[in-house]
mmCIF file of C-alpha atoms in Angstrom:
data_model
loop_
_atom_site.group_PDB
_atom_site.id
_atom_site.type_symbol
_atom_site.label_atom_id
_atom_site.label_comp_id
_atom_site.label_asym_id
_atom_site.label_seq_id
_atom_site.Cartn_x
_atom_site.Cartn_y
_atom_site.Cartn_z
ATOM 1 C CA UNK V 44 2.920 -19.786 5.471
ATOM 2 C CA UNK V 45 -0.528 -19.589 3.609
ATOM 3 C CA UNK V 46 -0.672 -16.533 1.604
ATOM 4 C CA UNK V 47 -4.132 -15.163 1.738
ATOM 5 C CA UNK V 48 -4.073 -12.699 -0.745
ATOM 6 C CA UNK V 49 -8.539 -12.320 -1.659
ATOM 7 C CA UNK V 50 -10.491 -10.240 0.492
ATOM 8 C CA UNK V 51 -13.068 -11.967 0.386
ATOM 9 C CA UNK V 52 -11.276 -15.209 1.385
ATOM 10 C CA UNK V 53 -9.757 -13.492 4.532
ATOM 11 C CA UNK V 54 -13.678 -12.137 5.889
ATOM 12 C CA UNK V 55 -14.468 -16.037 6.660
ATOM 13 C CA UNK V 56 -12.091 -16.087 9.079
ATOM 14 C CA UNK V 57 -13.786 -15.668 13.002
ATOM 15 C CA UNK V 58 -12.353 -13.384 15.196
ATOM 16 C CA UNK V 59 -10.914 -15.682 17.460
ATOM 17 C CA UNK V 60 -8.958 -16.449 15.120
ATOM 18 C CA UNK V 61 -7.558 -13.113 14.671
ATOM 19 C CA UNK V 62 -6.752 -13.071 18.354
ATOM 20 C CA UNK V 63 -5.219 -16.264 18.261
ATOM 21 C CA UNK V 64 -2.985 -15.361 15.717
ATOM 22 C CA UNK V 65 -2.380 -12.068 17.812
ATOM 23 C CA UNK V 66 -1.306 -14.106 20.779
ATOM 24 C CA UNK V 67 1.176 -16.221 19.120
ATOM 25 C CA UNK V 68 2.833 -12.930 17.751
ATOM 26 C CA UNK V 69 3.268 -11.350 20.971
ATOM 27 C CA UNK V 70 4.063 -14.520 22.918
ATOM 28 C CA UNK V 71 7.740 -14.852 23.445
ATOM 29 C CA UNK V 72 8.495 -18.820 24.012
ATOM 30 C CA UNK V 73 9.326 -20.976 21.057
ATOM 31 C CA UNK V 74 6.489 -22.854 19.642
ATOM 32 C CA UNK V 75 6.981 -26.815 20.266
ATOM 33 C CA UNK V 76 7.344 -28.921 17.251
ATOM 34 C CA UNK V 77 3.723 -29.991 15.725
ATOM 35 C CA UNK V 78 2.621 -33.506 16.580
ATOM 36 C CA UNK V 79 -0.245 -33.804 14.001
ATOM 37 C CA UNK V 80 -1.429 -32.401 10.709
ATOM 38 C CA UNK V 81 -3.826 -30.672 12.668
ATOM 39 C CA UNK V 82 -1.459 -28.675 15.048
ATOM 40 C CA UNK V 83 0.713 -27.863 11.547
ATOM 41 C CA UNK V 84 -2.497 -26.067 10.116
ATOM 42 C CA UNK V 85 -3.130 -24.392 13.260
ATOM 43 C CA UNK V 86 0.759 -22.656 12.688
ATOM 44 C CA UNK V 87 0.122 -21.968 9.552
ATOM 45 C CA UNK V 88 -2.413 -19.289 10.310
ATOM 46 C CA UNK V 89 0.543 -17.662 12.774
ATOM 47 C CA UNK V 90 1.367 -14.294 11.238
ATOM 48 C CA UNK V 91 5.061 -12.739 11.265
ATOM 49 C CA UNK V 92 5.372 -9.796 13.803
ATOM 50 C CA UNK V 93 4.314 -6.071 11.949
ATOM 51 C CA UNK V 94 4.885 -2.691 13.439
ATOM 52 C CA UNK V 95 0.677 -2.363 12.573
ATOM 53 C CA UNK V 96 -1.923 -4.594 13.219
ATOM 54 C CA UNK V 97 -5.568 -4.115 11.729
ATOM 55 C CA UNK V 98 -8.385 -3.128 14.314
ATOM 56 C CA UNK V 99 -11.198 -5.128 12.635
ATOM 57 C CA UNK V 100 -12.028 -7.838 10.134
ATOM 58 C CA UNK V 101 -11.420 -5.599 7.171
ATOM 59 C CA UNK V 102 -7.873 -5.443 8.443
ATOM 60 C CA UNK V 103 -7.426 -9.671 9.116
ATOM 61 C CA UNK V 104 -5.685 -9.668 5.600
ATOM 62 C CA UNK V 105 -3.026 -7.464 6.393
ATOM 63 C CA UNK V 106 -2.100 -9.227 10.156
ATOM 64 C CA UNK V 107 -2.134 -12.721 7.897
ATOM 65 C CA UNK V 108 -0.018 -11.311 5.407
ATOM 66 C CA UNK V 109 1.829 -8.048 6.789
ATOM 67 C CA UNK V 110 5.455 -7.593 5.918
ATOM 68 C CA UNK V 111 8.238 -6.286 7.266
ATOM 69 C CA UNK V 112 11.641 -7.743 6.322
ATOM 70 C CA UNK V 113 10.795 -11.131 7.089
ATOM 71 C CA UNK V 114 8.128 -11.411 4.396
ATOM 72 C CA UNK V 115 7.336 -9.275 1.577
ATOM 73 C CA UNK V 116 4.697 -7.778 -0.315
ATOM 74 C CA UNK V 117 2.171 -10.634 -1.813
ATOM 75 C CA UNK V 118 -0.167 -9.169 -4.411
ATOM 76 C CA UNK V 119 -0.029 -8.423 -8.097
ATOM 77 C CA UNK V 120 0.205 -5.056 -9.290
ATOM 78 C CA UNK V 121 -1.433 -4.310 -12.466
ATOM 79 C CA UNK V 122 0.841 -2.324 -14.533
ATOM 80 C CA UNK V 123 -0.716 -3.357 -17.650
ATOM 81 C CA UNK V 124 -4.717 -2.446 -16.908
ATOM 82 C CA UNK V 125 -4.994 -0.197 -13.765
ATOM 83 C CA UNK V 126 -7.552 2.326 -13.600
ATOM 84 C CA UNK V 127 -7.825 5.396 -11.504
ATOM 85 C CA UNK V 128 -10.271 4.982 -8.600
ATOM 86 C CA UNK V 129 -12.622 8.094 -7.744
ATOM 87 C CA UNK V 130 -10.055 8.864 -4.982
ATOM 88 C CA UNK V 131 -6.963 8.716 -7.581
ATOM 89 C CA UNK V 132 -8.690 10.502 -10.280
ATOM 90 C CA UNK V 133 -7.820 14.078 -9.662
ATOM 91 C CA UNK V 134 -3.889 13.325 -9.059
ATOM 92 C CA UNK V 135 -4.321 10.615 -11.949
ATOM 93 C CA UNK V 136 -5.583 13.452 -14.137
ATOM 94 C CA UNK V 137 -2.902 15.949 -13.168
ATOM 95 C CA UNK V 138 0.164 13.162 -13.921
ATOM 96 C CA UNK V 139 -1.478 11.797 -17.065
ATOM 97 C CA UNK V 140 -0.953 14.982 -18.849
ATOM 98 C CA UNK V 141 2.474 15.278 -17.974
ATOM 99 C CA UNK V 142 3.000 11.095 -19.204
ATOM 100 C CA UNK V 143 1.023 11.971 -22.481
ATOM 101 C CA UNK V 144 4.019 13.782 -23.470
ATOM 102 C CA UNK V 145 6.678 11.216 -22.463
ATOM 103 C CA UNK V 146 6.530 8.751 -25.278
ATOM 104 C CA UNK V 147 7.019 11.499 -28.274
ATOM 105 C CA UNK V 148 10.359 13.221 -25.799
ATOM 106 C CA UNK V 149 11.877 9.792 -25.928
ATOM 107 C CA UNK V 150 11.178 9.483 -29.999
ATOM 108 C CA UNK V 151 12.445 12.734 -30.148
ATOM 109 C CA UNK V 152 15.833 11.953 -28.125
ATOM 110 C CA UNK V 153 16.156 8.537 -30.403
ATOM 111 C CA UNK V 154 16.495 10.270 -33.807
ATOM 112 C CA UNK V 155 18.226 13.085 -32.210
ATOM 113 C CA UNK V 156 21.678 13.452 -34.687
ATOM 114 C CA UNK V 157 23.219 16.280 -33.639
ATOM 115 C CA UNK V 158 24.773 18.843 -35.978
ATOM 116 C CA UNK V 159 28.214 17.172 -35.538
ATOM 117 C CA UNK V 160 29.203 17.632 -39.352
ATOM 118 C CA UNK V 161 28.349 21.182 -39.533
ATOM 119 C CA UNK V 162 30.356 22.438 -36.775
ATOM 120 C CA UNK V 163 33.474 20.215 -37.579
ATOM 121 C CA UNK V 164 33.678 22.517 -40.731
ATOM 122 C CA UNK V 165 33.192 25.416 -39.207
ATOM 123 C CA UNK V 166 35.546 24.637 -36.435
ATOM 124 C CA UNK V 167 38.081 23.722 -39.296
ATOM 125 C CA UNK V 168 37.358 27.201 -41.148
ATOM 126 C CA UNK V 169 36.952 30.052 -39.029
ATOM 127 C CA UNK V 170 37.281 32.594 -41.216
ATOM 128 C CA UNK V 171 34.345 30.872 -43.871
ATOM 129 C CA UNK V 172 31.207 32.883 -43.130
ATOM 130 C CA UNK V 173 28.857 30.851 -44.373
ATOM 131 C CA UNK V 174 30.209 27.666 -43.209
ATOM 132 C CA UNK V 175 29.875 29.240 -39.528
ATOM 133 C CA UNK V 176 26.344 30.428 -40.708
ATOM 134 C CA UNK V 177 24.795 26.596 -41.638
ATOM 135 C CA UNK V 178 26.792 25.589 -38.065
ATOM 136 C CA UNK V 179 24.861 28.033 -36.519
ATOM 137 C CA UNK V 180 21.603 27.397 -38.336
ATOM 138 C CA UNK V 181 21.791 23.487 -37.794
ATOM 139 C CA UNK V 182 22.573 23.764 -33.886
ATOM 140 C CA UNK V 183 19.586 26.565 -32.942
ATOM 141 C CA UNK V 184 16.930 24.044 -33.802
ATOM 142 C CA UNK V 185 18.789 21.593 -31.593
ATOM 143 C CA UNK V 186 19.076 23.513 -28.629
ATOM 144 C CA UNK V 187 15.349 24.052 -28.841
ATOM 145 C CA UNK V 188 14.996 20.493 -28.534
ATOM 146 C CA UNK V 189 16.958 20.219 -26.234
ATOM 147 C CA UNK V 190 15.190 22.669 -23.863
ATOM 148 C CA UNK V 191 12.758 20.758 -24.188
ATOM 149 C CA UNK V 192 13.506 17.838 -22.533
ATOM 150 C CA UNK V 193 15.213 19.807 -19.803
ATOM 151 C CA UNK V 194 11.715 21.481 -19.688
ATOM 152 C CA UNK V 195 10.250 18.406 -19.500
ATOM 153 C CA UNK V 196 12.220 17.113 -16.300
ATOM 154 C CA UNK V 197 11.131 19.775 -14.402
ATOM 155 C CA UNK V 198 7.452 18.765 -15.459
ATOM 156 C CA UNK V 199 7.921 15.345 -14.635
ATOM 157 C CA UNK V 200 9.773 16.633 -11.160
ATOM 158 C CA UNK V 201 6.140 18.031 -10.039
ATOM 159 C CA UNK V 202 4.085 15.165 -11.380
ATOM 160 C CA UNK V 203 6.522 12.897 -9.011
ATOM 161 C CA UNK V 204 5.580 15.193 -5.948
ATOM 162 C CA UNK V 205 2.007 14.615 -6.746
ATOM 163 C CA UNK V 206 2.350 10.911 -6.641
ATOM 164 C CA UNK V 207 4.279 10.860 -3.771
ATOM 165 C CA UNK V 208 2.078 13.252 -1.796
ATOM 166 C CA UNK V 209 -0.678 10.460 -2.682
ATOM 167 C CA UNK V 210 1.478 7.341 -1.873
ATOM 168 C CA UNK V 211 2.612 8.469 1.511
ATOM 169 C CA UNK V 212 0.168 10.086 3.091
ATOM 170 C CA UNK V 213 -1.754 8.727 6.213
ATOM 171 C CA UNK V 214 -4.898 7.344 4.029
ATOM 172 C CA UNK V 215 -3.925 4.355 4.605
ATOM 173 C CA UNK V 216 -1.948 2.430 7.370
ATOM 174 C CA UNK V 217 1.382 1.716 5.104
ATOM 175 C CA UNK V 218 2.901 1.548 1.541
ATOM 176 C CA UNK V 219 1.510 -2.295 1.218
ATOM 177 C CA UNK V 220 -1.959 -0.836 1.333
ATOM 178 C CA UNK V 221 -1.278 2.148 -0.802
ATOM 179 C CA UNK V 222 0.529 0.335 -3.323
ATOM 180 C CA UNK V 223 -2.333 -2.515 -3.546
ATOM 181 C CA UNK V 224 -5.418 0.384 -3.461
ATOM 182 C CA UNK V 225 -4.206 2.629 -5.085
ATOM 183 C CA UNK V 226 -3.018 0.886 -8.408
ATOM 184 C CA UNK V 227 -3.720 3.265 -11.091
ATOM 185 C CA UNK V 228 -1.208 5.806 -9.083
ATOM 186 C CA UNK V 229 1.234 3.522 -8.376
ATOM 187 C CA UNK V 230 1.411 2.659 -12.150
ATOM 188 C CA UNK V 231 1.791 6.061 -12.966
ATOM 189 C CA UNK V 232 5.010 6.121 -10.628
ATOM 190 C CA UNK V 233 6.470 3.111 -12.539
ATOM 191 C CA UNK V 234 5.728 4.780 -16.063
ATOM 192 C CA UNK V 235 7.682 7.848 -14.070
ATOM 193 C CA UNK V 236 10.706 5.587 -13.544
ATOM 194 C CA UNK V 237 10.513 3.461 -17.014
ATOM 195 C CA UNK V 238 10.544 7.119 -19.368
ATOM 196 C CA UNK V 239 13.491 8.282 -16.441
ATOM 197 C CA UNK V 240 15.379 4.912 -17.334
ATOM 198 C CA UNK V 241 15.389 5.093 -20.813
ATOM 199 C CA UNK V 242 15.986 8.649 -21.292
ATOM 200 C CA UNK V 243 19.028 8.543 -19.542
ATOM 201 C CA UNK V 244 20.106 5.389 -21.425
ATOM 202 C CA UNK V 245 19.540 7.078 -24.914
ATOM 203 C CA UNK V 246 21.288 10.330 -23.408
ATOM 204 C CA UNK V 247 23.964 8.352 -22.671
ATOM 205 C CA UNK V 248 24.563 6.657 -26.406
ATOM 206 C CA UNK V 249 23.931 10.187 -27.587
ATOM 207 C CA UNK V 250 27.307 12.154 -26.777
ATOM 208 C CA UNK V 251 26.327 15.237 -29.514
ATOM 209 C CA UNK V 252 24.154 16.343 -27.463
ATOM 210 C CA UNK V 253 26.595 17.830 -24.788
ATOM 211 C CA UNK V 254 28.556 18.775 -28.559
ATOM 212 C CA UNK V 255 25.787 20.425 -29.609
ATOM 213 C CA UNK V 256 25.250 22.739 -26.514
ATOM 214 C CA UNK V 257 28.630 23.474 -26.199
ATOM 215 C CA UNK V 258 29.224 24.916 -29.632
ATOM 216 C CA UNK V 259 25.770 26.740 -28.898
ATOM 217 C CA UNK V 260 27.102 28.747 -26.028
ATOM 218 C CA UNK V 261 31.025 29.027 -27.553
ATOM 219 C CA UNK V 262 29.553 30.542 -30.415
ATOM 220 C CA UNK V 263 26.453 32.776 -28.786
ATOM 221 C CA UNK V 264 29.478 34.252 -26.540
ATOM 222 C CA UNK V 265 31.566 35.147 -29.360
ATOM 223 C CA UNK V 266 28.293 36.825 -30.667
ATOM 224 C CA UNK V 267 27.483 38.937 -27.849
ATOM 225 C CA UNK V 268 32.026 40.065 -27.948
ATOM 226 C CA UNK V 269 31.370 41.081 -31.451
ATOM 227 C CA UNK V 270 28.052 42.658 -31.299
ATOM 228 C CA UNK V 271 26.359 40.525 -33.267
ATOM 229 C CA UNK V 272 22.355 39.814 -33.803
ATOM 230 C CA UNK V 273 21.779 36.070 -32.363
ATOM 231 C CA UNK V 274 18.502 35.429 -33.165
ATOM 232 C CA UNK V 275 18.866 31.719 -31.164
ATOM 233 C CA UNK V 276 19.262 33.723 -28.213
ATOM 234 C CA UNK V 277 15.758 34.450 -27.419
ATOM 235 C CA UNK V 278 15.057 31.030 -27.547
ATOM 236 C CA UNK V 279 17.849 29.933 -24.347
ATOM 237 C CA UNK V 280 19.173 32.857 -22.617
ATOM 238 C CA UNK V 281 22.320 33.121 -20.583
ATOM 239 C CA UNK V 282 20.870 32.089 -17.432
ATOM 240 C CA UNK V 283 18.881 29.287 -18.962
ATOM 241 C CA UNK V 284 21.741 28.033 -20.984
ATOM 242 C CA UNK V 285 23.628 27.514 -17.208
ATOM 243 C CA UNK V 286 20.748 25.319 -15.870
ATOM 244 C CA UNK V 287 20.840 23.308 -19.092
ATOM 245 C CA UNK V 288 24.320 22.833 -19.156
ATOM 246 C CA UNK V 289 24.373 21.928 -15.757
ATOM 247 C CA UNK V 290 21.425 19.089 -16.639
ATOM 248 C CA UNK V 291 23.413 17.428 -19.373
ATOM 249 C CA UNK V 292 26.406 17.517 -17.817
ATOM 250 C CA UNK V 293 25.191 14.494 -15.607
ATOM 251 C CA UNK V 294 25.558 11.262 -17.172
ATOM 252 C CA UNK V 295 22.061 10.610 -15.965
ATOM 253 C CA UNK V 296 20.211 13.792 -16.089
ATOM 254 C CA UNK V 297 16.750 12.495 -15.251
ATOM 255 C CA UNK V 298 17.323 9.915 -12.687
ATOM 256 C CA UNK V 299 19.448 13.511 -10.896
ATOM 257 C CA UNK V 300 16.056 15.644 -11.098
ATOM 258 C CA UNK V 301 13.868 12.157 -9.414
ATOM 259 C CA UNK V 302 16.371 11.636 -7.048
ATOM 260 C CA UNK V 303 16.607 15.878 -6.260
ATOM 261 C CA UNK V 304 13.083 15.607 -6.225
ATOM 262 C CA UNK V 305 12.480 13.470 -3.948
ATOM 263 C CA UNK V 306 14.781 14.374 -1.129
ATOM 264 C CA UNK V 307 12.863 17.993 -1.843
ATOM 265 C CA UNK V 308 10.076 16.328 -1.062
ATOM 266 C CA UNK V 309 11.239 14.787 2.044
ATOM 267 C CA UNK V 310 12.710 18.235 3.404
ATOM 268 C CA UNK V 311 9.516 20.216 2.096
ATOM 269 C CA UNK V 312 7.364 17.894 4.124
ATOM 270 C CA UNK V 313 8.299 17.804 7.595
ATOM 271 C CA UNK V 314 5.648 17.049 8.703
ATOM 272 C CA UNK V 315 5.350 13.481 7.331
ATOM 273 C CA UNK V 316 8.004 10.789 8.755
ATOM 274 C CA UNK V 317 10.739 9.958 5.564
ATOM 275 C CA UNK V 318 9.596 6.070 6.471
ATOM 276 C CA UNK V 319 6.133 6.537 4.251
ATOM 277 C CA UNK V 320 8.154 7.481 1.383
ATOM 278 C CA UNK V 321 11.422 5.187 1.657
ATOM 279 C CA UNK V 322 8.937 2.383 2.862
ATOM 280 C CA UNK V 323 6.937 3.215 -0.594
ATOM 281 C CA UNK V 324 10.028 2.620 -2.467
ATOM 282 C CA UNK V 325 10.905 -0.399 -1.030
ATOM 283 C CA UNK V 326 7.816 -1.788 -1.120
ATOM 284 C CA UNK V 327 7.787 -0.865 -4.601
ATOM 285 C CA UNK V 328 10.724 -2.662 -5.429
ATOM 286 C CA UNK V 329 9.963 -5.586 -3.729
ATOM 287 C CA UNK V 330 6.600 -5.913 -5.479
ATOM 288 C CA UNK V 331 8.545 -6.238 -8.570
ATOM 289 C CA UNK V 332 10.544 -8.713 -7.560
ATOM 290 C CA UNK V 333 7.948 -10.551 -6.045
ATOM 291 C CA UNK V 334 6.370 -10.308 -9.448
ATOM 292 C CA UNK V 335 8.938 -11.263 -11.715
ATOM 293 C CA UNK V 336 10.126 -14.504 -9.204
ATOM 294 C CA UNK V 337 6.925 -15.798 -9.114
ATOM 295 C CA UNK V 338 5.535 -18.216 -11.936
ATOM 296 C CA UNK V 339 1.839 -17.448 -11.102
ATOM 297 C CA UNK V 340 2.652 -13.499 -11.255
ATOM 298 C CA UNK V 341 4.730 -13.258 -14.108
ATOM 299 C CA UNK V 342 2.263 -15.355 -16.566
ATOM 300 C CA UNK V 343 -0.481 -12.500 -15.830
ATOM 301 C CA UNK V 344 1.806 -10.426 -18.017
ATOM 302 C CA UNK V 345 -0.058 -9.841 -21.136
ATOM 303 C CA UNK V 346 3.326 -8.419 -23.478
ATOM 304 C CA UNK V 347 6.238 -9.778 -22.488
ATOM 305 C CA UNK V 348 7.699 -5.924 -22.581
ATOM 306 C CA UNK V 349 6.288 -5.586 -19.522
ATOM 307 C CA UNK V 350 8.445 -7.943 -18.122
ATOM 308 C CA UNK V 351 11.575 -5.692 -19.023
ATOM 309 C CA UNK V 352 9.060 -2.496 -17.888
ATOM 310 C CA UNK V 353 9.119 -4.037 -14.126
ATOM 311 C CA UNK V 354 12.769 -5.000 -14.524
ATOM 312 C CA UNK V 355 13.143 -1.404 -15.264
ATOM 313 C CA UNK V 356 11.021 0.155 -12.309
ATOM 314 C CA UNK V 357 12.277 -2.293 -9.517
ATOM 315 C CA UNK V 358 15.807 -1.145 -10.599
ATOM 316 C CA UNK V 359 14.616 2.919 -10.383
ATOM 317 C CA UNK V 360 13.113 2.846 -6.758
ATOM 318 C CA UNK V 361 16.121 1.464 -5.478
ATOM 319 C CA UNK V 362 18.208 3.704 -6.890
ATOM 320 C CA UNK V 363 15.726 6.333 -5.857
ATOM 321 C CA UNK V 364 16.049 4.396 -2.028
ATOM 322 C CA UNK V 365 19.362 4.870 -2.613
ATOM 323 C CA UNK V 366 19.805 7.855 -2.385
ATOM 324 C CA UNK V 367 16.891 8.952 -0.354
ATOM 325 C CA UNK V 368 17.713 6.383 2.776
ATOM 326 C CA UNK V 369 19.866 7.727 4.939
ATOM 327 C CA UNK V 370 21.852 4.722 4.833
ATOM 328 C CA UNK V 371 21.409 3.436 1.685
ATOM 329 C CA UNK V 372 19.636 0.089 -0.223
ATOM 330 C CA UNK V 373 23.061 -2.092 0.356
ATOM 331 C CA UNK V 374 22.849 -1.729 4.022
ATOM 332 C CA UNK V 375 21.975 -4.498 6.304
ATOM 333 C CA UNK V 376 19.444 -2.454 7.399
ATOM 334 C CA UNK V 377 17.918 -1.683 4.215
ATOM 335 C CA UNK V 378 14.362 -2.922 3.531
ATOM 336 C CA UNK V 379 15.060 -3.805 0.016
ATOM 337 C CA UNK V 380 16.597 -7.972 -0.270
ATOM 338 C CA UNK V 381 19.160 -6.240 -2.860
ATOM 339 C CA UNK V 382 20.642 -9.964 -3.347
ATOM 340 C CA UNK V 383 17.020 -11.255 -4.498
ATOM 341 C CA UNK V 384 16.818 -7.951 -6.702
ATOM 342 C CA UNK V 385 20.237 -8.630 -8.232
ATOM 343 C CA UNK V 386 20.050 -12.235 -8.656
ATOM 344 C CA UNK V 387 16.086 -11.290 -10.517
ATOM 345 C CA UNK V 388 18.500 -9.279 -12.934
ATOM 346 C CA UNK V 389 21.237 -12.030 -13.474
ATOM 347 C CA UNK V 390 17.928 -14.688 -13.847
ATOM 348 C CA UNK V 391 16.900 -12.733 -17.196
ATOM 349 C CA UNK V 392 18.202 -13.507 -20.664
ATOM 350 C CA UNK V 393 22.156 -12.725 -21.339
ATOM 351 C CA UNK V 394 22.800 -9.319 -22.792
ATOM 352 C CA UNK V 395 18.776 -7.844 -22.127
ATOM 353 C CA UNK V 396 19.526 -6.130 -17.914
ATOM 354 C CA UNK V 397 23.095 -4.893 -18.565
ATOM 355 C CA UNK V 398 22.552 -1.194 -18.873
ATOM 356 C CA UNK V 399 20.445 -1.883 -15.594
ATOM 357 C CA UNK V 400 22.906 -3.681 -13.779
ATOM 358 C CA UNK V 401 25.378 -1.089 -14.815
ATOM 359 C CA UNK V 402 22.943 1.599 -13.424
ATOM 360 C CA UNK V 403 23.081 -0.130 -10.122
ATOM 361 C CA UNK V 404 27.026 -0.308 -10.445
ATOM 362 C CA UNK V 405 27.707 3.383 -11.247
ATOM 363 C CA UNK V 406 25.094 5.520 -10.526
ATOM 364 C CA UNK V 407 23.690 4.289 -7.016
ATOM 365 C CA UNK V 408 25.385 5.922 -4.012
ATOM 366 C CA UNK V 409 26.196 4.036 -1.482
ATOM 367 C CA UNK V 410 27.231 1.072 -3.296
ATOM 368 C CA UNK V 411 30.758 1.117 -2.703
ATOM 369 C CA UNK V 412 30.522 2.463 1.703
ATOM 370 C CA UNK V 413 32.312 0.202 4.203
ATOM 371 C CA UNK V 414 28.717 -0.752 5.159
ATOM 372 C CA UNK V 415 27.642 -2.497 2.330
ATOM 373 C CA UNK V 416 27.886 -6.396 2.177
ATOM 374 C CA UNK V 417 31.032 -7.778 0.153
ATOM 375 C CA UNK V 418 28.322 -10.233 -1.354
ATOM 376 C CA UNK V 419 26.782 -7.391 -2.788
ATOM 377 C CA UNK V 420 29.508 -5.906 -4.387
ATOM 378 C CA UNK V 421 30.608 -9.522 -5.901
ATOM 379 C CA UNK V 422 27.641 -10.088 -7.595
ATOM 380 C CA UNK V 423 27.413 -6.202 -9.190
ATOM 381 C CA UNK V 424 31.250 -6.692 -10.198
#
């Protein structure tokens, strides 16, 4: 089919033929095979069958290119240069702030060293006071960082319902539209899944952390037994400390709080069917596939990092799918071409995707259910 994918383009089309295009949709006999050029062009305008049509003109470029699973999403999403419309700008405003912050949390995580020295000597020498004293001095500073960034996932939990309030609601007729309108936003989303990514990769590499936190709350209860001052105390209490602990003892804390978050979401808002926000992620992911297949698309990256940002993104929604759908992204009835998505990630350079495909292996959740296509599981082995 002839993608039609300017505006502009699609207004100098008449209205009949809008309404012939509508009659070949609905009509239920098998087109004979073309006899002329002619009669192949006429096809070509045919559009695949879509749960909405558009009402008027402004609408023809949606019937010529809607998408269910038959076709997918055809436009180019501008994750290098979008800018807020007057529409997006107060949600824009309200995520930006929280996204501002994102870059220096995952600096902070990458020189993060722990205090791993420190408490193996006081570990070793219990009854050295001031060994136990630098252990104790080194790790307090630490588990202020690392409030932090369990601060921070809460944060970026409540800029994710703002983007998904504005991505699902009835504005527009579906996610294609949304996603295509509403750029700036939808950028804002990916940025969402890139920092969630990556933080959970260097989290991962970084096993002092959980060291770190441990010794923290060994040693602060031996404090409290003994009666002694803790002065780190005031900075994580008891009940904090839990809901910490509980964070980092996920091997991927922030990918947990996006996919929490938006099943709250879901449940919170009853009122709105869970299709406008798993057909958003879908249609997500299969804009980024789109993009990264397609010659045409991919060249309009300006940095060649963003090629590895969209890898990055297409792999978060589905994981994000994953576990929203009730059935899952490896089900036959998924929306998302998982094959095309995985074969995307085996297409890139050896060695760059494999903490992504291993994020699809071990940290999706329906991957390994009866339903899921043996296929699927092949190619992710």
């Amino acid at each position: 089919m002839t993608s039609v994918t300017n505006p502009e383009t699609a207004n100098c089309f008449s209205s009949s033929t809008l309404e012939l295009a509508e009659k070949r949709t609905r009509s239920s006999s098998s087109p004979s095979p073309p006899s002329s050029s002619a009669s192949r062009r006429e096809r070509a305008v045919q559009p695949p069958r879509c749960r909405r049509r558009g009402a008027n003109m402004g609408n023809l470029l949606k019937v010529l290119t809607c998408t269910d699973l038959e076709q997918e999403p055809n436009f180019f999403l501008d994750f290098e240069n979008a800018q807020p419309t007057e529409g997006e700008r107060e949600v824009w405003q309200q995520v930006d702030v929280v996204l501002k912050d994102a870059k220096a949390i995952l600096d902070q995580l990458q020189t993060y060293k722990g205090a791993g020295r420190q408490i193996r000597e006081a570990i070793q020498n219990p009854s050295d006071e001031a060994l136990q004293e630098q252990a104790w001095l080194a790790v307090v500073p630490l588990v202020g960082r690392l409030k932090k960034f369990y601060e921070f996932s809460q944060r970026l939990e409540a800029a994710l319902h703002s983007l998904l309030g504005a991505l699902t609601n009835e504005t527009y007729d579906d996610p294609t539209q949304h996603l295509e309108r509403e750029q700036a936003l939808a950028k804002q989303f990916a940025e969402i899944l890139h920092f969630t990514l990556r933080f959970d990769e260097l989290k991962m590499t970084t096993p002092a952390i959980q060291n770190d936190f441990s010794y923290y709350r060994r040693t602060l209860s031996r404090m409290r037994i003994n009666n002694l001052p803790a002065e780190g105390e005031n900075e994580v209490n008891n009940e904090l400390a839990n809901r910490i602990s509980l964070f980092y003892a996920d091997a991927t804390p922030m990918l947990k709080t996006l996919s929490d978050g938006t099943t709250r979401f879901v449940s919170e808002n009853k009122n709105l069917p869970i299709e406008n926000t798993t057909d958003c992620l879908s249609t997500m992911a299969s804009v980024c596939k789109v993009m990264l297949e397609t010659p045409e698309y991919r060249s309009r990256f300006a940095s060649e990092d963003t090629v590895s940002f969209c890898l990055r993104v297409m792999v978060g929604v589905i994981i994000l799918y994953d576990y929203v759908h009730p059935v899952g992204a490896f089900a036959k009835s998924s929306k998302i071409d998982m094959k095309g998505c995985i074969k995307v990630l085996k297409d890139q350079p050896p060695n760059t995707v494999d903490g992504l495909l291993n994020a699809l292996r071990y940290t999706t959740k329906h991957l390994n259910d009866e339903s899921t296509n043996k296929s699927i599981k092949l190619m992710l082995q």
